[in-house]
Coordinates of C-alpha atoms and ligand atoms in Angstrom, one line a residue:
M1437 CA 89.3 67.5 65.2
K1438 CA 89.0 70.1 68.2
M1439 CA 92.1 70.5 70.3
Q1440 CA 91.1 69.3 73.5
I1441 CA 92.6 71.8 76.7
S1442 CA 92.6 70.9 80.1
A1443 CA 93.0 74.2 81.9
I1444 CA 94.2 74.1 85.4
V1445 CA 93.1 76.5 88.0
G1446 CA 94.2 76.1 91.9
A1447 CA 94.6 79.4 93.6
R1448 CA 93.2 82.9 93.6
P1449 CA 95.6 84.6 91.2
N1450 CA 95.3 81.9 88.6
F1451 CA 91.6 82.4 88.3
V1452 CA 92.2 86.0 87.2
K1453 CA 94.7 84.7 84.8
M1454 CA 92.8 81.8 83.4
A1455 CA 89.7 83.7 83.0
P1456 CA 90.4 85.6 79.9
I1457 CA 92.2 82.7 78.1
L1458 CA 89.2 80.6 78.7
E1459 CA 86.9 83.3 77.5
E1460 CA 88.9 83.6 74.1
A1461 CA 89.1 80.0 73.7
R1462 CA 85.2 80.0 73.8
R1463 CA 85.0 81.9 71.0
R1464 CA 87.1 79.8 68.6
S1465 CA 85.5 76.6 67.1
E1466 CA 89.2 74.8 67.3
F1467 CA 89.2 74.2 71.1
E1468 CA 87.4 72.5 73.7
C1469 CA 88.1 73.2 77.1
R1470 CA 87.7 71.2 80.3
L1471 CA 88.4 73.3 83.4
V1472 CA 89.9 71.8 86.4
H1473 CA 90.2 73.3 89.6
T1474 CA 92.6 71.8 92.1
G1475 CA 90.9 73.2 95.1
Q1476 CA 94.2 74.7 96.5
H1477 CA 92.0 77.7 97.4
Y1478 CA 88.6 76.3 98.2
S1479 CA 86.9 78.9 100.7
P1480 CA 84.4 80.9 99.1
E1481 CA 85.9 84.5 99.1
M1482 CA 89.3 82.9 97.7
S1483 CA 87.6 80.8 95.2
K1484 CA 83.7 80.8 94.3
T1485 CA 83.6 84.7 94.6
F1486 CA 86.1 85.0 91.7
F1487 CA 84.6 82.5 89.6
D1488 CA 81.1 84.4 89.8
E1489 CA 82.8 87.7 89.6
L1490 CA 84.8 86.8 86.4
G1491 CA 82.2 85.0 84.7
M1492 CA 84.0 81.9 84.5
P1493 CA 82.4 78.6 83.9
A1494 CA 82.1 76.3 86.7
P1495 CA 84.6 73.9 87.0
D1496 CA 84.2 70.8 85.1
V1497 CA 85.7 69.0 88.0
N1498 CA 87.3 69.8 91.2
L1499 CA 90.0 68.0 92.9
E1500 CA 89.6 69.1 96.2
I1501 CA 93.0 69.2 97.6
G1502 CA 93.0 71.8 99.8
S1503 CA 95.5 73.3 102.4
G1504 CA 98.5 71.3 103.4
S1505 CA 102.1 71.3 103.1
H1506 CA 103.8 72.1 99.9
T1507 CA 104.5 68.5 99.1
A1508 CA 101.2 67.3 100.1
Q1509 CA 99.5 70.0 98.1
T1510 CA 101.5 69.0 94.9
A1511 CA 101.5 65.1 95.4
G1512 CA 97.7 65.2 96.1
V1513 CA 96.9 67.2 92.7
M1514 CA 99.2 64.7 91.0
L1515 CA 97.7 61.9 92.1
R1516 CA 94.1 63.0 91.2
L1517 CA 95.1 64.6 88.0
E1518 CA 96.7 61.5 86.8
A1519 CA 93.4 59.7 87.4
E1520 CA 91.6 62.8 85.4
W1521 CA 93.8 62.5 82.7
S1522 CA 94.1 58.7 82.2
E1523 CA 90.3 58.7 81.8
R1524 CA 90.0 61.7 79.9
R1525 CA 93.3 62.6 77.9
P1526 CA 93.7 66.4 76.7
D1527 CA 95.8 67.2 73.9
L1528 CA 97.2 69.9 76.1
A1529 CA 97.7 71.0 79.5
L1530 CA 97.5 74.6 80.4
V1531 CA 98.9 75.9 83.3
V1532 CA 99.4 79.3 84.3
G1533 CA 101.6 81.2 87.0
D1534 CA 103.6 79.6 89.7
V1535 CA 101.5 78.1 92.5
N1536 CA 102.0 74.5 93.9
S1537 CA 99.1 73.5 91.6
T1538 CA 100.7 74.5 88.5
V1539 CA 103.7 72.3 88.9
A1540 CA 102.1 69.5 90.1
A1541 CA 99.8 69.8 86.9
A1542 CA 102.8 70.2 84.6
L1543 CA 105.0 67.1 86.0
V1544 CA 101.9 64.8 85.8
A1545 CA 101.4 66.0 82.0
S1546 CA 105.1 65.3 81.4
K1547 CA 104.8 62.0 83.0
L1548 CA 101.7 61.1 80.9
G1549 CA 103.5 62.7 77.4
I1550 CA 101.1 65.4 77.2
R1551 CA 101.9 68.7 75.9
V1552 CA 102.4 71.5 78.3
A1553 CA 101.6 75.4 77.8
H1554 CA 102.6 77.5 80.3
V1555 CA 101.2 81.1 80.9
E1556 CA 103.4 83.6 82.7
A1557 CA 106.8 81.7 81.8
G1558 CA 110.3 82.7 82.4
L1559 CA 109.8 85.0 85.5
R1560 CA 112.4 84.6 88.0
S1561 CA 113.0 86.2 91.4
F1562 CA 116.7 84.1 91.7
D1563 CA 115.6 83.2 95.2
R1564 CA 115.4 79.7 95.7
R1565 CA 114.1 80.1 99.2
M1566 CA 110.6 81.2 97.5
P1567 CA 108.3 78.2 96.7
E1568 CA 107.1 79.7 94.0
E1569 CA 110.8 80.1 92.2
T1570 CA 110.9 76.3 92.4
N1571 CA 107.5 75.9 90.9
R1572 CA 108.7 78.2 88.0
L1573 CA 111.9 76.8 87.5
V1574 CA 110.3 73.1 87.1
T1575 CA 107.2 74.3 84.8
D1576 CA 109.3 75.9 82.6
V1577 CA 111.5 73.0 81.7
L1578 CA 108.6 70.8 81.2
S1579 CA 106.9 73.1 79.1
D1580 CA 106.5 72.8 75.3
L1581 CA 105.0 76.3 74.8
L1582 CA 106.3 79.1 76.9
F1583 CA 104.3 82.2 76.9
A1584 CA 106.2 85.1 78.4
S1585 CA 104.4 88.2 80.3
E1586 CA 107.3 90.5 79.8
P1587 CA 111.0 90.7 78.2
S1588 CA 112.9 89.4 81.2
G1589 CA 111.0 86.2 81.0
V1590 CA 112.0 85.8 77.2
A1591 CA 115.6 86.3 78.4
N1592 CA 115.6 84.1 81.4
L1593 CA 114.5 81.3 79.5
R1594 CA 116.8 81.5 76.5
A1595 CA 119.7 81.6 79.5
E1596 CA 118.6 78.4 80.8
G1597 CA 118.9 77.0 77.5
I1598 CA 115.1 77.0 76.3
P1599 CA 114.9 76.8 72.7
K1600 CA 113.7 80.1 71.0
E1601 CA 110.9 78.5 69.1
K1602 CA 109.1 77.4 72.1
I1603 CA 109.1 80.8 73.7
F1604 CA 106.5 83.8 72.5
L1605 CA 106.0 86.9 74.2
V1606 CA 102.5 88.0 74.4
G1607 CA 101.8 90.0 77.1
N1608 CA 100.0 90.1 80.5
V1609 CA 96.7 88.0 81.0
M1610 CA 95.9 89.4 84.1
I1611 CA 96.0 92.9 82.3
D1612 CA 93.5 91.5 79.9
T1613 CA 91.0 90.7 83.1
L1614 CA 91.9 94.2 84.5
H1615 CA 90.8 96.0 81.2
K1616 CA 87.6 94.2 80.9
F1617 CA 86.4 94.6 84.5
R1618 CA 87.5 98.3 85.4
D1619 CA 84.1 99.7 84.5
K1620 CA 82.3 96.9 86.6
A1621 CA 84.7 97.5 89.2
A1622 CA 84.1 101.4 89.5
K1623 CA 80.4 100.7 90.2
T1624 CA 81.3 98.6 93.6
V1625 CA 80.4 100.4 96.9
V1626 CA 83.8 99.7 98.5
L1627 CA 85.4 102.9 99.5
D1628 CA 81.8 104.1 100.7
R1629 CA 81.4 100.7 102.8
L1630 CA 84.9 101.4 104.4
G1631 CA 84.3 105.2 104.8
L1632 CA 87.4 106.2 102.3
T1633 CA 87.9 108.9 99.9
S1634 CA 89.6 108.7 96.5
K1635 CA 93.3 108.9 96.5
R1636 CA 93.5 109.4 100.4
Y1637 CA 94.3 106.1 101.7
A1638 CA 96.6 103.4 101.4
V1639 CA 95.9 99.6 100.7
A1640 CA 98.3 96.9 102.2
T1641 CA 98.5 93.0 101.4
L1642 CA 100.9 90.4 103.0
H1643 CA 100.9 87.0 102.8
R1644 CA 104.4 85.7 101.7
P1645 CA 105.8 83.0 104.0
S1646 CA 109.1 85.3 104.6
N1647 CA 106.6 88.0 105.9
V1648 CA 104.3 86.4 108.0
D1649 CA 105.3 83.2 108.9
G1650 CA 108.0 84.5 111.6
A1651 CA 106.0 86.3 114.3
G1652 CA 108.7 88.6 114.8
Q1653 CA 108.8 90.1 111.3
L1654 CA 104.8 90.0 111.1
V1655 CA 104.5 92.0 114.4
S1656 CA 107.1 94.8 113.2
L1657 CA 105.4 94.9 109.6
V1658 CA 102.1 95.2 111.1
N1659 CA 103.3 98.2 113.7
M1660 CA 104.8 99.7 110.9
L1661 CA 101.3 100.0 108.8
A1662 CA 99.9 101.0 112.0
E1663 CA 102.2 103.8 112.1
L1664 CA 101.5 104.7 108.6
A1665 CA 97.7 104.9 109.5
R1666 CA 98.6 108.2 111.7
H1667 CA 99.1 109.8 108.2
L1668 CA 96.3 108.1 106.0
P1669 CA 93.8 105.7 106.5
V1670 CA 95.2 102.2 105.7
V1671 CA 93.1 99.1 104.4
F1672 CA 94.4 95.9 105.0
P1673 CA 92.5 93.0 103.5
V1674 CA 94.0 89.9 105.4
H1675 CA 95.0 86.6 103.5
P1676 CA 93.9 83.6 105.4
R1677 CA 97.6 82.4 106.1
T1678 CA 98.3 86.2 107.4
R1679 CA 95.1 86.3 109.6
E1680 CA 95.9 83.1 111.5
R1681 CA 99.6 84.2 112.1
M1682 CA 97.9 87.4 113.4
E1683 CA 95.7 85.8 115.6
R1684 CA 98.2 83.7 117.2
A1685 CA 100.3 86.7 118.0
G1686 CA 97.5 88.8 119.2
L1687 CA 97.6 91.2 116.6
L1688 CA 94.1 92.2 115.3
K1689 CA 93.5 95.3 116.6
P1690 CA 96.3 97.4 115.4
G1691 CA 94.5 100.7 114.3
L1692 CA 94.0 99.5 110.7
I1693 CA 91.2 99.1 108.6
L1694 CA 91.3 94.9 108.3
T1695 CA 89.0 93.3 105.9
E1696 CA 88.2 89.7 104.8
P1697 CA 90.1 89.0 101.7
L1698 CA 88.0 90.9 99.1
G1699 CA 86.7 89.9 95.9
Y1700 CA 88.1 90.8 92.5
L1701 CA 86.1 93.8 91.6
E1702 CA 86.3 95.5 95.0
F1703 CA 89.8 95.0 95.4
L1704 CA 90.5 96.4 91.6
R1705 CA 88.5 99.7 92.6
L1706 CA 90.3 99.9 96.4
T1707 CA 93.8 99.3 94.5
G1708 CA 92.8 101.6 91.6
E1709 CA 91.9 104.6 93.8
A1710 CA 94.7 104.4 96.5
R1711 CA 97.3 106.8 96.6
L1712 CA 99.8 104.0 97.9
V1713 CA 99.8 100.2 97.8
L1714 CA 101.8 98.4 100.1
T1715 CA 102.3 94.4 99.1
D1716 CA 104.4 91.5 98.7
S1717 CA 102.0 90.2 96.0
G1718 CA 103.3 89.2 92.6
G1719 CA 100.1 90.4 90.7
I1720 CA 99.4 93.2 92.5
Q1721 CA 103.0 94.7 91.4
E1722 CA 101.4 94.2 88.0
E1723 CA 98.1 95.9 88.4
T1724 CA 99.4 99.0 89.7
T1725 CA 101.7 99.4 86.9
I1726 CA 98.2 99.9 84.8
L1727 CA 96.4 101.5 87.3
Q1728 CA 99.4 104.2 87.8
V1729 CA 99.5 104.0 91.6
P1730 CA 102.6 104.1 93.3
C1731 CA 103.4 100.6 94.7
L1732 CA 106.2 99.6 97.6
T1733 CA 106.8 95.9 97.3
L1734 CA 108.1 94.5 100.8
R1735 CA 110.4 92.0 99.5
E1736 CA 114.2 91.9 98.6
N1737 CA 113.9 91.0 94.9
T1738 CA 111.0 90.7 92.2
E1739 CA 110.5 88.3 89.2
R1740 CA 108.8 91.2 87.6
P1741 CA 111.4 93.6 86.9
I1742 CA 109.5 95.5 84.0
T1743 CA 106.8 97.0 87.0
I1744 CA 110.0 98.5 88.5
E1745 CA 111.7 99.8 84.9
Q1746 CA 108.5 100.9 83.3
G1747 CA 106.1 100.9 86.2
T1748 CA 105.3 102.3 89.3
N1749 CA 106.8 99.6 91.6
R1750 CA 109.5 100.3 93.9
L1751 CA 111.5 97.5 95.9
V1752 CA 111.6 98.5 99.7
G1753 CA 112.8 95.4 101.3
T1754 CA 111.6 94.3 104.8
D1755 CA 113.2 96.6 107.2
P1756 CA 109.9 98.4 108.7
Q1757 CA 111.5 101.9 109.1
K1758 CA 113.2 101.7 105.5
I1759 CA 109.2 101.0 104.1
L1760 CA 107.7 103.7 106.3
Q1761 CA 110.0 106.2 105.3
A1762 CA 109.9 104.9 101.6
A1763 CA 105.6 105.4 102.1
L1764 CA 105.8 109.1 103.5
D1765 CA 108.2 110.0 100.8
T1766 CA 105.9 108.6 98.1
L1767 CA 103.0 110.4 99.8
D1768 CA 105.0 113.7 99.0
A1769 CA 105.7 112.9 95.6
P1770 CA 103.6 113.7 92.6
P1771 CA 101.5 110.4 91.3
P1772 CA 103.0 108.6 88.0
S1773 CA 101.9 108.7 84.7
L1774 CA 103.7 106.2 82.7
P1775 CA 102.9 104.3 79.3
P1776 CA 101.9 100.8 79.8
P1777 CA 104.8 98.0 79.1
Q1778 CA 104.4 96.1 75.7
F1779 CA 101.6 94.3 75.0
W1780 CA 99.7 94.6 78.5
D1781 CA 97.1 96.1 76.2
G1782 CA 93.9 93.5 76.9
Q1783 CA 95.1 91.3 74.2
A1784 CA 97.3 88.9 75.7
S1785 CA 94.8 86.1 75.5
A1786 CA 94.1 86.4 71.8
R1787 CA 97.7 86.1 71.1
I1788 CA 98.2 83.0 73.2
L1789 CA 95.0 81.3 71.6
D1790 CA 96.5 82.5 67.9
V1791 CA 100.1 80.5 68.9
L1792 CA 98.0 77.6 69.7
E1793 CA 95.9 77.8 66.5
R1794 CA 99.1 77.8 64.6
S1795 CA 100.3 74.7 66.3
L1796 CA 97.2 72.6 65.4
P1797 CA 98.2 69.4 63.4
N1798 CA 96.4 70.8 60.4
A1799 CA 97.5 74.6 61.0
Q1800 CA 99.3 76.2 57.7
S1801 CA 102.5 77.9 59.2
Ligands
UD1_3110 C1 99.2 80.6 97.2 C2 100.6 80.6 96.2 C3 101.1 81.7 96.0 C4 100.0 82.9 95.7 C5 98.8 82.7 96.9 C6 97.7 83.7 96.3 C7 102.0 78.5 96.6 C8 103.4 77.7 96.6 N1 101.8 79.6 96.9 O1 100.0 80.9 98.7 O2 102.0 82.1 95.0 O3 100.5 84.2 95.7 O4 98.5 81.5 97.0 O5 96.9 83.7 97.5 O6 101.0 77.8 95.8 N2 93.3 79.2 103.1 C9 92.1 79.1 103.2 N3 91.4 79.4 102.6 C10 91.6 78.9 101.2 C11 93.0 78.6 100.9 C12 93.8 78.8 102.1 O7 91.5 79.6 104.6 O8 90.7 78.9 100.3 C13 94.3 79.0 104.1 C14 94.9 77.4 104.9 O9 94.8 77.6 106.1 C15 96.5 77.7 104.4 C16 96.8 79.0 103.9 O10 95.3 79.7 103.5 O11 97.2 76.9 105.0 C17 97.7 79.2 102.7 O12 96.9 78.6 101.5 P1 98.1 78.0 100.4 O13 97.3 77.5 99.5 O14 99.0 77.0 101.0 O15 99.2 79.1 99.9 P2 98.9 80.7 100.1 O16 99.4 81.0 101.2 O17 97.4 81.0 99.5

């Protein structure tokens, strides 16, 4: 009997995390995967482009949940997923990351008595004001198999009383995808299209509610980026949440290179050849660690401490003057050269599937 896996994706970073796991599962005859898209991200540039570029199979089902408050998104996914799983009950619910779709799926699986595997378990910012932190805590407490991307994840889960038998340090699936697509990304023409020269520009992304939802903070961060743009070109692919706020604040012509959200391949090339990245994203802190591009994280904390200990990441907070100074200092420093963190080697998905194989009822342990 094959293990029936229901793999849940909803938002942009999760497509990048799930793609290599699905590919590895397809290579192994013991597994059958059904891909469920919650529809949390629905516009072509936030969803379909990623499926196409990453060679992911089209979702078997789309719950079409769309935008809404956190409660509306979470509850909407829960109701529709309960219907889906009542009709086709999987052996395992596979969830990744920390978005609303992740926690919604873990809750439904738990209530239906379906085992849950969480990829990227144990990451903690220790900041309960972040919606993702609630999602991480709840998902982990409900999970039966917890796959950690870095040692801090293991330590956090142990400190929360999760038994060690459930926890596996497997490495970073997002980096599996990066390794697979780096050569293909190098062939994209994004630098020419935007008139950029390798290592002579910065990339900025902003979408965290703490940075973009208050008009005052968003205006001062965008002004800071415009100031930095006097020293080198700054490309700013604008997340829909941020664009809406910028339009409301009348901020669309600040002297930066503004683009729509880019596809995975173009964005990988753009960050890989940047002199500097400024971001409040989680995944970009990890990708720049492997790309060896200096990353300034515009937050007071990170749930990914290994990117600071062993990577190129620096937490610079949200004060525009301090961020600008840190950016200018970075431009004067030599580019970093560091070995990658353990298991950020392109094989994390294979390790996950090895663990799942061992958990099959007839497996020899
Ligand atoms: C979500 C995740 C966040 C992740 C981010 C990556 C949660 C709590 N947050 O935040 O962890 O880092 O995705 O992008 O799950 N919108 C579109 N098109 C889309 C999707 C969204 O225009 O395809 C707009 C909608 O107006 C929506 C807003 O973007 O209100 C925010 O989308 P939402 O999914 O609620 O959260 P994100 O900010 O994207």
